[in-house]
Tab-separated table of C-alpha atoms and ligand atoms in Angstrom:
chain	number	residue	atom	x	y	z
I	1	UNK	CA	124.578	77.532	86.627
I	2	UNK	CA	121.509	76.556	86.278
I	3	UNK	CA	118.585	79.517	87.123
I	4	UNK	CA	115.216	78.897	86.427
I	5	UNK	CA	112.399	81.233	87.085
I	6	UNK	CA	108.934	79.828	87.194
I	7	UNK	CA	105.834	81.804	87.279
I	8	UNK	CA	102.132	82.317	86.538
I	9	UNK	CA	100.947	83.300	83.407
I	10	UNK	CA	97.518	83.922	83.863
I	11	UNK	CA	95.591	85.467	87.233
I	12	UNK	CA	97.446	83.062	89.435
I	13	UNK	CA	96.317	79.404	90.964
I	14	UNK	CA	97.666	77.914	87.904
I	15	UNK	CA	99.445	75.156	89.706
I	16	UNK	CA	102.594	76.732	90.177
I	17	UNK	CA	102.746	74.674	93.506
I	18	UNK	CA	102.814	71.277	91.700
I	19	UNK	CA	105.502	72.592	88.945
I	20	UNK	CA	107.847	73.308	91.762
I	21	UNK	CA	107.155	69.851	93.528
I	22	UNK	CA	107.971	68.204	89.945
I	23	UNK	CA	111.269	70.454	89.092
I	24	UNK	CA	112.331	69.975	92.995
I	25	UNK	CA	113.731	66.487	92.906
I	26	UNK	CA	116.563	67.670	90.615
I	27	UNK	CA	117.169	71.260	92.151
I	28	UNK	CA	119.444	72.281	95.212
I	29	UNK	CA	117.714	75.995	95.829
I	30	UNK	CA	113.893	76.761	95.668
I	31	UNK	CA	113.538	80.899	96.314
I	32	UNK	CA	110.044	82.703	96.896
I	33	UNK	CA	110.965	86.002	95.688
I	34	UNK	CA	108.039	88.090	95.340
I	35	UNK	CA	104.609	88.363	97.815
I	36	UNK	CA	103.529	86.668	100.797
I	37	UNK	CA	101.170	84.916	102.505
I	38	UNK	CA	98.933	85.947	99.807
I	39	UNK	CA	99.909	82.517	98.092
I	40	UNK	CA	98.116	79.619	98.261
I	41	UNK	CA	99.309	76.955	96.961
I	42	UNK	CA	97.951	73.158	96.975
I	43	UNK	CA	100.537	70.071	96.303
I	44	UNK	CA	99.275	66.515	96.261
I	45	UNK	CA	102.026	63.861	97.493
I	46	UNK	CA	101.120	60.011	97.172
I	47	UNK	CA	97.747	60.387	99.966
I	48	UNK	CA	99.166	63.637	101.794
I	49	UNK	CA	97.470	67.329	100.390
I	50	UNK	CA	99.606	70.165	101.839
I	51	UNK	CA	98.638	73.696	101.356
I	52	UNK	CA	101.823	76.264	101.716
I	53	UNK	CA	101.406	79.940	101.538
I	54	UNK	CA	104.424	81.667	103.079
I	55	UNK	CA	106.790	78.693	102.350
I	56	UNK	CA	108.450	77.588	98.844
I	57	UNK	CA	106.272	74.504	97.388
I	58	UNK	CA	110.170	72.535	96.977
I	59	UNK	CA	110.451	72.642	100.941
I	60	UNK	CA	108.527	69.255	100.458
I	61	UNK	CA	111.248	67.738	98.772
I	62	UNK	CA	114.213	66.155	101.274
I	63	UNK	CA	117.542	67.792	99.704
I	64	UNK	CA	116.106	71.031	98.654
I	65	UNK	CA	117.035	74.255	100.425
I	66	UNK	CA	114.213	76.634	100.714
I	67	UNK	CA	115.028	80.169	100.203
I	68	UNK	CA	112.868	82.980	101.747
I	69	UNK	CA	114.464	86.243	99.723
I	70	UNK	CA	114.168	90.460	99.834
I	71	UNK	CA	111.369	90.873	97.481
I	72	UNK	CA	109.278	88.666	99.977
I	73	UNK	CA	107.272	90.292	102.635
I	74	UNK	CA	106.965	87.679	106.143
I	75	UNK	CA	104.129	87.583	108.026
I	76	UNK	CA	106.471	86.199	111.094
I	77	UNK	CA	103.248	84.611	113.035
I	78	UNK	CA	102.467	82.507	109.834
I	79	UNK	CA	105.981	81.886	109.101
I	80	UNK	CA	106.170	79.738	112.203
I	81	UNK	CA	102.760	78.729	112.063
I	82	UNK	CA	103.626	76.731	108.702
I	83	UNK	CA	106.940	75.563	109.723
I	84	UNK	CA	105.637	73.963	112.953
I	85	UNK	CA	103.044	72.130	110.900
I	86	UNK	CA	105.040	70.793	108.522
I	87	UNK	CA	107.884	69.240	110.578
I	88	UNK	CA	104.415	68.093	112.580
I	89	UNK	CA	103.965	66.315	109.418
I	90	UNK	CA	107.763	64.669	108.912
I	91	UNK	CA	108.928	67.620	106.719
I	92	UNK	CA	112.367	68.462	107.014
I	93	UNK	CA	112.561	72.693	107.487
I	94	UNK	CA	115.564	72.624	109.266
I	95	UNK	CA	117.605	74.373	105.764
I	96	UNK	CA	115.235	77.309	105.802
I	97	UNK	CA	117.176	80.436	104.565
I	98	UNK	CA	115.518	84.401	105.079
I	99	UNK	CA	116.831	87.155	103.918
I	100	UNK	CA	118.129	90.032	106.239
I	101	UNK	CA	116.255	91.986	103.988
I	102	UNK	CA	112.834	91.020	103.529
I	103	UNK	CA	110.212	92.978	104.807
I	104	UNK	CA	108.264	92.387	107.623
I	105	UNK	CA	104.015	92.652	107.625
I	106	UNK	CA	102.582	93.814	111.312
I	107	UNK	CA	99.596	94.178	112.688
I	108	UNK	CA	98.969	97.422	111.304
I	109	UNK	CA	99.796	96.292	108.295
I	110	UNK	CA	97.025	93.821	108.282
I	111	UNK	CA	94.659	96.041	109.662
I	112	UNK	CA	94.936	98.806	107.101
I	113	UNK	CA	94.616	96.167	104.525
I	114	UNK	CA	91.483	95.308	105.698
I	115	UNK	CA	90.183	98.797	106.448
I	116	UNK	CA	90.897	100.241	103.228
I	117	UNK	CA	89.474	97.451	101.681
I	118	UNK	CA	85.823	98.311	103.241
I	119	UNK	CA	86.281	101.860	102.916
I	120	UNK	CA	86.607	101.400	99.080
I	121	UNK	CA	83.103	100.061	98.796
I	122	UNK	CA	82.147	98.799	95.334
I	123	UNK	CA	85.751	99.998	93.991
I	124	UNK	CA	87.424	97.461	96.376
I	125	UNK	CA	90.525	95.179	94.888
I	126	UNK	CA	88.910	92.161	96.781
I	127	UNK	CA	92.648	91.767	98.627
I	128	UNK	CA	93.616	88.502	100.506
I	129	UNK	CA	93.786	91.180	103.334
I	130	UNK	CA	97.196	89.600	104.786
I	131	UNK	CA	98.551	92.692	104.788
I	132	UNK	CA	100.862	92.684	101.577
I	133	UNK	CA	99.887	95.973	99.627
I	134	UNK	CA	100.725	98.187	102.896
I	135	UNK	CA	103.709	96.526	103.523
I	136	UNK	CA	105.055	96.999	99.905
I	137	UNK	CA	104.011	100.596	100.230
I	138	UNK	CA	105.923	100.890	103.339
I	139	UNK	CA	108.375	99.382	101.500
I	140	UNK	CA	108.127	101.904	98.876
I	141	UNK	CA	107.774	104.552	101.198
I	142	UNK	CA	111.011	103.490	103.054
I	143	UNK	CA	109.081	103.326	106.297
I	144	UNK	CA	108.998	99.277	106.459
I	145	UNK	CA	110.774	97.484	109.154
I	146	UNK	CA	112.775	94.810	107.466
I	147	UNK	CA	114.067	91.245	109.217
I	148	UNK	CA	117.359	92.794	110.361
I	149	UNK	CA	115.570	95.219	111.962
I	150	UNK	CA	113.918	93.001	115.201
I	151	UNK	CA	117.381	91.959	116.426
I	152	UNK	CA	117.934	95.461	117.507
I	153	UNK	CA	115.355	96.753	119.744
I	154	UNK	CA	116.316	100.291	119.784
I	155	UNK	CA	116.589	100.531	115.992
I	156	UNK	CA	113.542	98.493	115.526
I	157	UNK	CA	111.295	101.159	118.166
I	158	UNK	CA	112.704	104.016	116.007
I	159	UNK	CA	111.078	102.431	112.746
I	160	UNK	CA	107.647	101.171	114.594
I	161	UNK	CA	107.211	104.512	116.188
I	162	UNK	CA	107.706	106.483	113.027
I	163	UNK	CA	105.704	104.074	110.579
I	164	UNK	CA	103.036	104.461	113.012
I	165	UNK	CA	103.021	108.113	113.895
I	166	UNK	CA	100.646	108.407	110.409
I	167	UNK	CA	98.885	105.284	110.476
I	168	UNK	CA	97.457	106.078	113.493
I	169	UNK	CA	96.179	108.760	112.880
I	170	UNK	CA	94.803	107.125	109.786
I	171	UNK	CA	93.291	104.677	112.121
I	172	UNK	CA	91.680	106.580	114.527
I	173	UNK	CA	90.237	109.746	112.523
I	174	UNK	CA	89.629	108.339	109.337
I	175	UNK	CA	89.064	104.455	109.810
I	176	UNK	CA	87.600	105.025	113.354
I	177	UNK	CA	89.982	102.231	114.639
I	178	UNK	CA	91.620	101.962	117.590
I	179	UNK	CA	95.496	103.324	117.808
I	180	UNK	CA	98.254	100.560	117.755
I	181	UNK	CA	101.028	101.049	120.129
I	182	UNK	CA	104.928	100.499	119.337
I	183	UNK	CA	104.958	98.549	122.844
I	184	UNK	CA	102.934	95.711	121.456
I	185	UNK	CA	103.689	95.843	117.782
I	186	UNK	CA	107.501	95.782	118.897
I	187	UNK	CA	106.993	93.123	121.779
I	188	UNK	CA	105.243	90.717	119.080
I	189	UNK	CA	107.993	91.009	116.517
I	190	UNK	CA	110.626	90.656	119.369
I	191	UNK	CA	108.885	87.272	120.381
I	192	UNK	CA	110.228	85.730	117.229
I	193	UNK	CA	113.817	87.342	117.127
I	194	UNK	CA	115.744	83.934	118.942
I	195	UNK	CA	113.608	81.291	116.810
I	196	UNK	CA	114.174	83.815	113.688
I	197	UNK	CA	118.356	84.649	113.792
I	198	UNK	CA	119.535	80.857	113.000
I	199	UNK	CA	117.809	81.083	109.236
I	200	UNK	CA	118.572	84.682	108.465
I	201	UNK	CA	121.413	85.202	106.121
I	202	UNK	CA	122.542	87.294	102.970
I	203	UNK	CA	120.619	84.879	100.674
I	204	UNK	CA	121.529	87.241	97.322
I	205	UNK	CA	125.067	85.166	98.430
I	206	UNK	CA	124.040	82.480	99.364
I	207	UNK	CA	122.223	82.125	95.908
I	208	UNK	CA	124.837	83.697	93.603
I	209	UNK	CA	127.929	81.502	95.682
I	210	UNK	CA	125.499	78.351	95.023
I	211	UNK	CA	124.959	79.274	91.098
I	212	UNK	CA	128.750	79.971	90.917
I	213	UNK	CA	128.966	76.546	92.478
I	214	UNK	CA	127.394	74.770	89.499
I	215	UNK	CA	123.852	74.131	91.925
I	216	UNK	CA	120.332	74.585	90.005
I	217	UNK	CA	118.612	77.212	91.443
I	218	UNK	CA	114.756	77.806	91.000
I	219	UNK	CA	112.937	80.489	91.685
I	220	UNK	CA	109.424	80.091	92.229
I	221	UNK	CA	107.346	83.369	91.473
I	222	UNK	CA	104.147	83.519	93.677
I	223	UNK	CA	100.840	85.592	92.098
I	224	UNK	CA	101.076	85.892	88.107
I	225	UNK	CA	101.478	88.115	85.343
I	226	UNK	CA	97.984	89.688	85.132
I	227	UNK	CA	98.742	90.339	88.878
I	228	UNK	CA	101.680	91.999	88.454
I	229	UNK	CA	101.987	95.653	89.856
I	230	UNK	CA	103.442	97.089	86.439
I	231	UNK	CA	102.109	94.825	84.280
I	232	UNK	CA	99.078	93.032	85.426
I	233	UNK	CA	95.231	94.609	85.405
I	234	UNK	CA	96.203	97.466	87.694
I	235	UNK	CA	94.799	98.736	89.939
I	236	UNK	CA	93.545	94.845	90.391
I	237	UNK	CA	96.785	93.482	90.664
I	238	UNK	CA	99.369	92.509	93.774
I	239	UNK	CA	101.498	94.906	95.028
I	240	UNK	CA	104.789	92.951	93.893
I	241	UNK	CA	106.495	92.153	90.208
I	242	UNK	CA	105.647	88.722	90.081
I	243	UNK	CA	107.213	88.276	86.610
I	244	UNK	CA	110.307	87.012	85.749
I	245	UNK	CA	112.168	90.529	86.460
I	246	UNK	CA	110.943	90.187	89.615
I	247	UNK	CA	112.972	87.228	90.114
I	248	UNK	CA	116.024	89.207	89.644
I	249	UNK	CA	115.562	92.117	91.722
I	250	UNK	CA	113.651	89.972	94.781
I	251	UNK	CA	116.627	88.378	95.168
I	252	UNK	CA	119.925	89.463	94.446
I	253	UNK	CA	121.118	87.873	91.372
I	254	UNK	CA	121.552	89.191	87.786
I	255	UNK	CA	119.448	88.731	84.625
I	256	UNK	CA	122.514	86.559	82.839
I	257	UNK	CA	122.071	84.136	85.898
I	258	UNK	CA	118.755	83.019	84.335
I	259	UNK	CA	119.079	79.664	81.404
I	260	UNK	CA	115.051	79.177	81.442
I	261	UNK	CA	111.566	80.816	82.271
I	262	UNK	CA	109.164	78.156	82.798
I	263	UNK	CA	105.567	79.644	82.685
I	264	UNK	CA	102.468	77.859	84.313
I	265	UNK	CA	99.235	78.155	82.554
I	266	UNK	CA	95.966	76.291	82.975
I	267	UNK	CA	93.837	75.165	80.506
I	268	UNK	CA	91.095	77.700	80.709
I	269	UNK	CA	91.296	80.576	83.270
I	270	UNK	CA	90.337	81.550	86.510
I	271	UNK	CA	90.318	84.746	89.109
I	272	UNK	CA	90.016	85.526	92.508
I	273	UNK	CA	89.291	88.988	93.963
I	274	UNK	CA	88.002	92.194	91.453
I	275	UNK	CA	89.280	93.177	88.036
I	276	UNK	CA	88.740	92.503	84.352
I	277	UNK	CA	88.370	89.057	83.008
I	278	UNK	CA	87.714	88.829	79.227
I	279	UNK	CA	86.338	85.243	79.235
I	280	UNK	CA	84.844	85.063	82.263
I	281	UNK	CA	81.400	82.763	81.944
I	282	UNK	CA	78.702	83.473	84.147
I	283	UNK	CA	76.519	80.665	82.838
I	284	UNK	CA	76.573	76.916	83.762
I	285	UNK	CA	80.478	76.308	81.867
I	286	UNK	CA	81.357	78.537	84.578
I	287	UNK	CA	79.902	76.510	87.116
I	288	UNK	CA	81.749	73.337	85.278
I	289	UNK	CA	84.590	75.113	85.341
I	290	UNK	CA	84.242	75.757	89.031
I	291	UNK	CA	83.018	72.275	90.178
I	292	UNK	CA	85.494	69.835	88.632
I	293	UNK	CA	88.526	72.233	88.786
I	294	UNK	CA	87.775	72.882	92.002
I	295	UNK	CA	88.437	76.249	91.943
I	296	UNK	CA	87.725	77.296	95.393
I	297	UNK	CA	91.276	79.876	96.854
I	298	UNK	CA	93.810	78.055	98.827
I	299	UNK	CA	94.198	80.897	101.195
I	300	UNK	CA	90.900	82.527	101.673
I	301	UNK	CA	87.881	79.728	100.275
I	302	UNK	CA	86.786	82.016	97.962
I	303	UNK	CA	84.808	80.602	94.627
I	304	UNK	CA	87.511	80.773	91.758
I	305	UNK	CA	85.615	83.379	88.969
I	306	UNK	CA	86.136	81.177	85.697
I	307	UNK	CA	86.179	81.665	82.318
I	308	UNK	CA	87.851	80.048	78.875
I	309	UNK	CA	91.637	79.785	77.591
I	310	UNK	CA	92.751	83.292	76.507
I	311	UNK	CA	95.494	83.240	74.164
I	312	UNK	CA	96.502	86.457	74.037
I	313	UNK	CA	97.239	86.898	77.535
I	314	UNK	CA	99.645	83.683	77.182
I	315	UNK	CA	101.364	85.016	74.612
I	316	UNK	CA	101.530	88.633	76.909
I	317	UNK	CA	103.035	86.374	79.567
I	318	UNK	CA	106.049	84.745	77.014
I	319	UNK	CA	106.268	88.555	76.141
I	320	UNK	CA	106.517	89.694	79.581
I	321	UNK	CA	108.692	86.992	81.262
I	322	UNK	CA	110.807	85.968	78.176
I	323	UNK	CA	108.930	82.466	78.658
I	324	UNK	CA	111.056	79.764	77.406
I	325	UNK	CA	108.709	76.935	78.533
I	326	UNK	CA	105.292	76.497	79.419
I	327	UNK	CA	103.973	73.731	81.376
I	328	UNK	CA	99.740	73.523	80.926
I	329	UNK	CA	97.968	72.434	83.676
I	330	UNK	CA	94.426	71.114	84.598
I	331	UNK	CA	93.889	69.330	80.779
I	332	UNK	CA	91.989	66.955	82.544
I	333	UNK	CA	89.413	69.763	83.439
I	334	UNK	CA	88.316	69.716	80.261
I	335	UNK	CA	87.351	66.168	79.420
I	336	UNK	CA	83.512	65.536	78.815
I	337	UNK	CA	82.848	68.987	76.942
I	338	UNK	CA	81.230	68.920	73.603
I	339	UNK	CA	83.327	71.731	72.404
I	340	UNK	CA	86.015	74.236	73.870
I	341	UNK	CA	86.061	77.912	72.903
I	342	UNK	CA	89.430	79.538	72.848
I	343	UNK	CA	90.051	83.316	72.918
I	344	UNK	CA	92.002	84.066	69.941
I	345	UNK	CA	91.763	87.623	70.273
I	346	UNK	CA	89.431	90.186	71.819
I	347	UNK	CA	86.222	92.895	70.235
I	348	UNK	CA	87.315	96.361	71.895
I	349	UNK	CA	84.570	98.614	70.556
I	350	UNK	CA	84.271	97.100	67.274
I	351	UNK	CA	87.579	96.543	66.715
I	352	UNK	CA	89.792	92.964	66.534
I	353	UNK	CA	92.578	93.405	68.851
I	354	UNK	CA	95.310	90.851	68.495
I	355	UNK	CA	97.277	91.718	71.673
I	356	UNK	CA	96.123	92.514	75.286
I	357	UNK	CA	95.157	95.855	75.222
I	358	UNK	CA	97.973	98.857	77.130
I	359	UNK	CA	94.912	100.684	77.806
I	360	UNK	CA	92.960	99.289	81.082
I	361	UNK	CA	89.831	100.830	79.546
I	362	UNK	CA	90.402	98.894	76.352
I	363	UNK	CA	91.008	95.730	78.588
I	364	UNK	CA	87.687	96.209	80.408
I	365	UNK	CA	85.489	96.331	77.334
I	366	UNK	CA	87.045	93.513	75.507
I	367	UNK	CA	84.775	90.819	74.760
I	368	UNK	CA	86.408	87.655	73.545
I	369	UNK	CA	86.601	86.535	69.732
I	370	UNK	CA	86.166	82.559	70.122
I	371	UNK	CA	87.464	80.201	68.280
I	372	UNK	CA	85.726	76.819	69.092
I	373	UNK	CA	87.807	73.084	69.419
I	374	UNK	CA	86.251	69.549	69.514
I	375	UNK	CA	85.872	67.860	73.124
I	376	UNK	CA	87.168	64.049	74.014
I	377	UNK	CA	85.536	62.262	76.395
I	378	UNK	CA	88.638	59.832	77.340
I	379	UNK	CA	89.994	59.962	81.416
I	380	UNK	CA	93.179	61.182	80.623
I	381	UNK	CA	94.264	61.105	84.232
I	382	UNK	CA	96.335	58.073	83.649
I	383	UNK	CA	98.230	59.712	80.648
I	384	UNK	CA	101.353	59.433	80.605
I	385	UNK	CA	102.887	60.178	76.898
I	386	UNK	CA	101.644	62.995	74.443
I	387	UNK	CA	101.048	60.296	72.123
I	388	UNK	CA	98.636	58.674	74.328
I	389	UNK	CA	96.715	61.765	74.625
I	390	UNK	CA	92.726	61.738	72.757
I	391	UNK	CA	94.087	63.554	68.924
I	392	UNK	CA	91.420	66.280	70.471
I	393	UNK	CA	93.500	66.840	73.167
I	394	UNK	CA	96.356	67.120	71.436
I	395	UNK	CA	95.009	69.031	68.843
I	396	UNK	CA	93.878	71.588	71.660
I	397	UNK	CA	97.591	71.707	73.583
I	398	UNK	CA	99.200	71.664	69.479
I	399	UNK	CA	97.258	75.203	69.035
I	400	UNK	CA	97.304	76.589	72.328
I	401	UNK	CA	101.062	76.033	72.034
I	402	UNK	CA	101.447	77.557	68.248
I	403	UNK	CA	99.465	80.905	69.456
I	404	UNK	CA	101.332	81.422	73.171
I	405	UNK	CA	104.908	81.984	71.278
I	406	UNK	CA	106.835	79.588	73.247
I	407	UNK	CA	106.942	74.986	73.588
I	408	UNK	CA	104.524	73.991	75.592
I	409	UNK	CA	106.724	71.065	77.762
I	410	UNK	CA	104.655	69.683	80.361
I	411	UNK	CA	100.755	68.848	80.613
I	412	UNK	CA	98.914	68.310	83.975
I	413	UNK	CA	96.534	65.667	83.439
I	414	UNK	CA	95.374	65.456	87.911
I	415	UNK	CA	96.418	66.926	90.670
I	416	UNK	CA	98.721	63.808	91.750
I	417	UNK	CA	102.699	64.306	91.686
I	418	UNK	CA	102.790	62.110	89.115
I	419	UNK	CA	100.142	63.155	87.080
I	420	UNK	CA	101.462	64.913	84.693
I	421	UNK	CA	102.590	64.192	80.923
I	422	UNK	CA	106.135	65.552	80.281
I	423	UNK	CA	107.801	66.158	76.206
I	424	UNK	CA	110.564	68.382	77.119
I	425	UNK	CA	112.966	68.345	80.212
I	426	UNK	CA	112.696	71.078	82.378
I	427	UNK	CA	115.521	71.178	84.231
Y	501	GDP	P1	99.491	77.448	92.865
Y	501	GDP	O1	98.954	78.957	93.439
Y	501	GDP	O2	99.978	78.103	91.246
Y	501	GDP	O3	100.210	77.093	92.747
Y	501	GDP	O4	97.533	76.875	92.362
Y	501	GDP	P2	97.101	76.373	93.362
Y	501	GDP	O5	97.642	75.382	94.069
Y	501	GDP	O6	96.729	77.013	93.835
Y	501	GDP	O7	95.615	75.996	92.493
Y	501	GDP	C1	95.709	74.921	91.798
Y	501	GDP	C2	94.988	73.827	92.323
Y	501	GDP	O8	95.055	72.677	91.080
Y	501	GDP	C3	95.714	72.764	93.231
Y	501	GDP	O9	94.449	72.843	94.015
Y	501	GDP	C4	96.393	71.799	92.617
Y	501	GDP	O10	96.138	70.078	93.440
Y	501	GDP	C5	95.545	71.328	90.905
Y	501	GDP	N1	96.012	70.984	89.901
Y	501	GDP	C6	97.116	71.120	89.727
Y	501	GDP	N2	97.731	70.710	88.097
Y	501	GDP	C7	96.683	69.903	88.461
Y	501	GDP	C8	96.546	69.128	87.116
Y	501	GDP	O11	96.951	69.165	86.022
Y	501	GDP	N3	95.038	68.747	87.026
Y	501	GDP	C9	93.928	68.867	88.060
Y	501	GDP	N4	92.651	67.919	87.751
Y	501	GDP	N5	94.135	69.356	89.218
Y	501	GDP	C10	95.532	70.232	89.170
Y	502	IMO	P1	98.675	81.881	93.995
Y	502	IMO	O1	100.353	82.490	94.226
Y	502	IMO	C1	95.195	84.680	93.279
Y	502	IMO	C2	94.742	88.309	94.234
Y	502	IMO	C3	93.617	88.855	95.221
Y	502	IMO	C4	93.415	90.650	94.856
Y	502	IMO	C5	94.711	90.646	94.317
Y	502	IMO	C6	95.560	91.428	95.726
Y	502	IMO	O2	98.226	81.475	94.803
Y	502	IMO	O3	98.629	82.139	92.296
Y	502	IMO	P2	96.810	90.897	97.782
Y	502	IMO	O4	96.395	90.222	99.180
Y	502	IMO	O5	97.526	90.283	96.929
Y	502	IMO	O6	96.903	92.800	97.846
Y	502	IMO	O7	95.478	90.783	96.520
Y	502	IMO	O8	95.246	89.627	94.048
Y	502	IMO	N1	95.660	87.513	94.540
Y	502	IMO	C7	95.631	86.580	94.339
Y	502	IMO	N2	94.646	85.174	93.037
Y	502	IMO	N3	96.588	83.903	93.446
Y	502	IMO	C8	96.844	84.318	94.317
Y	502	IMO	O9	98.337	83.910	94.344
Y	502	IMO	C9	96.623	85.354	94.574
Y	502	IMO	N4	97.705	86.369	95.707
Y	502	IMO	C10	96.794	87.613	95.296
Y	502	IMO	O10	92.735	87.612	94.792
Y	502	IMO	O11	92.398	90.133	93.854
Y	503	MG	MG1	97.105	79.623	94.601
């Protein structure tokens, strides 16, 4: 009964989409368990490039059943937009299952996300503006709208009216925006009801039955460990649990089901939006990583902040998620560098610190202590076995592996689907 959880190890955009796609041919179900269309996964299949936001990346593989489980927040316009874009490119999307308990992102959540960010000014989080935070806030506040609510107009009206009561005061009196009427929200949400109904089910029941029947289920995390609302660089995080624990609560399976936890980690580090980032580069090296790694957001197009690999973060990811295997991505981007610095510990106000500090101010003050590794010049994009990698590339990978606390089972050497070196089978 293999249940596999796959999460991001850093601040997102590690290549989770590609890693999921790699495993998809050997799995039966792929589950998106957290986040919403703040995610952006680019998957390259042959000459085709797909950008997925709300749908799990496994949807691209024929025969896989994609699932959006209860932990996700769903923008219905985005959902149907993505589905029709994929089907017009010949992808079969008919098996998609959607949890009756997932929460819905409405127009007032999107509006509130944008106006609160504007209001924060310099202190803004740099959210994707997709309404993620306000929707999860309503969920926790018990005034959210769930998928099942849109099939009963009476219940939907009650819930939308009570959710809007305070929000309209906020929008009009504080943020100087127009009030949103319950009718406009209800009309919009109900316009999707007939198309949504056949996809909706008890996804927890379906996934547990699948595991009972020895099917393989992959739980594909959005965002990443350092963006997790509990374990990330709060408040510069997303509003969901992007770590492996989130796969359990976000889908309704128990911890005893999980056999393997895979973390996807980039051979350097990137971050979008605000917040601390000890190894961030502001010089030509950062520009080099950005342009060579094509580090521009899949969702918002923003240039990603770039920096060297941070080993304490990988070790932290192993601890928080119970990582069994890493997939290292984008090793090819480092080709051509003379020296590759790796952060092995931090200096916090004159003291060496080996682990990610629990105190946020300490993390803000942390400066990296680097160890330098020698680079390589050979093109590695065609390499398919570890032994064929240049000696210095092998040394780099083995050093990162040693510092991370879990084995590096696969190594990405290019964006293409097959540009990967597999050292240990992941399924
Ligand atoms: P995700 O959000 O974790 O799924 O990652 P994104 O898709 O946002 O960003 C990762 C980017 O790196 C995508 O454009 C991928 O096509 C690309 N990518 C993934 N693995 C590799 C790799 O090993 N080498 C290179 N050069 N690109 C990769
Ligand atoms: P994938 O799945 C990178 C960041 C935003 C912002 C913060 C909060 O592609 O790795 P939100 O809209 O979630 O409230 O924004 O989180 N963020 C991401 N950064 N990759 C992502 O997803 C992200 N999803 C959210 O930039 O700093
Ligand atoms: Mg991404």
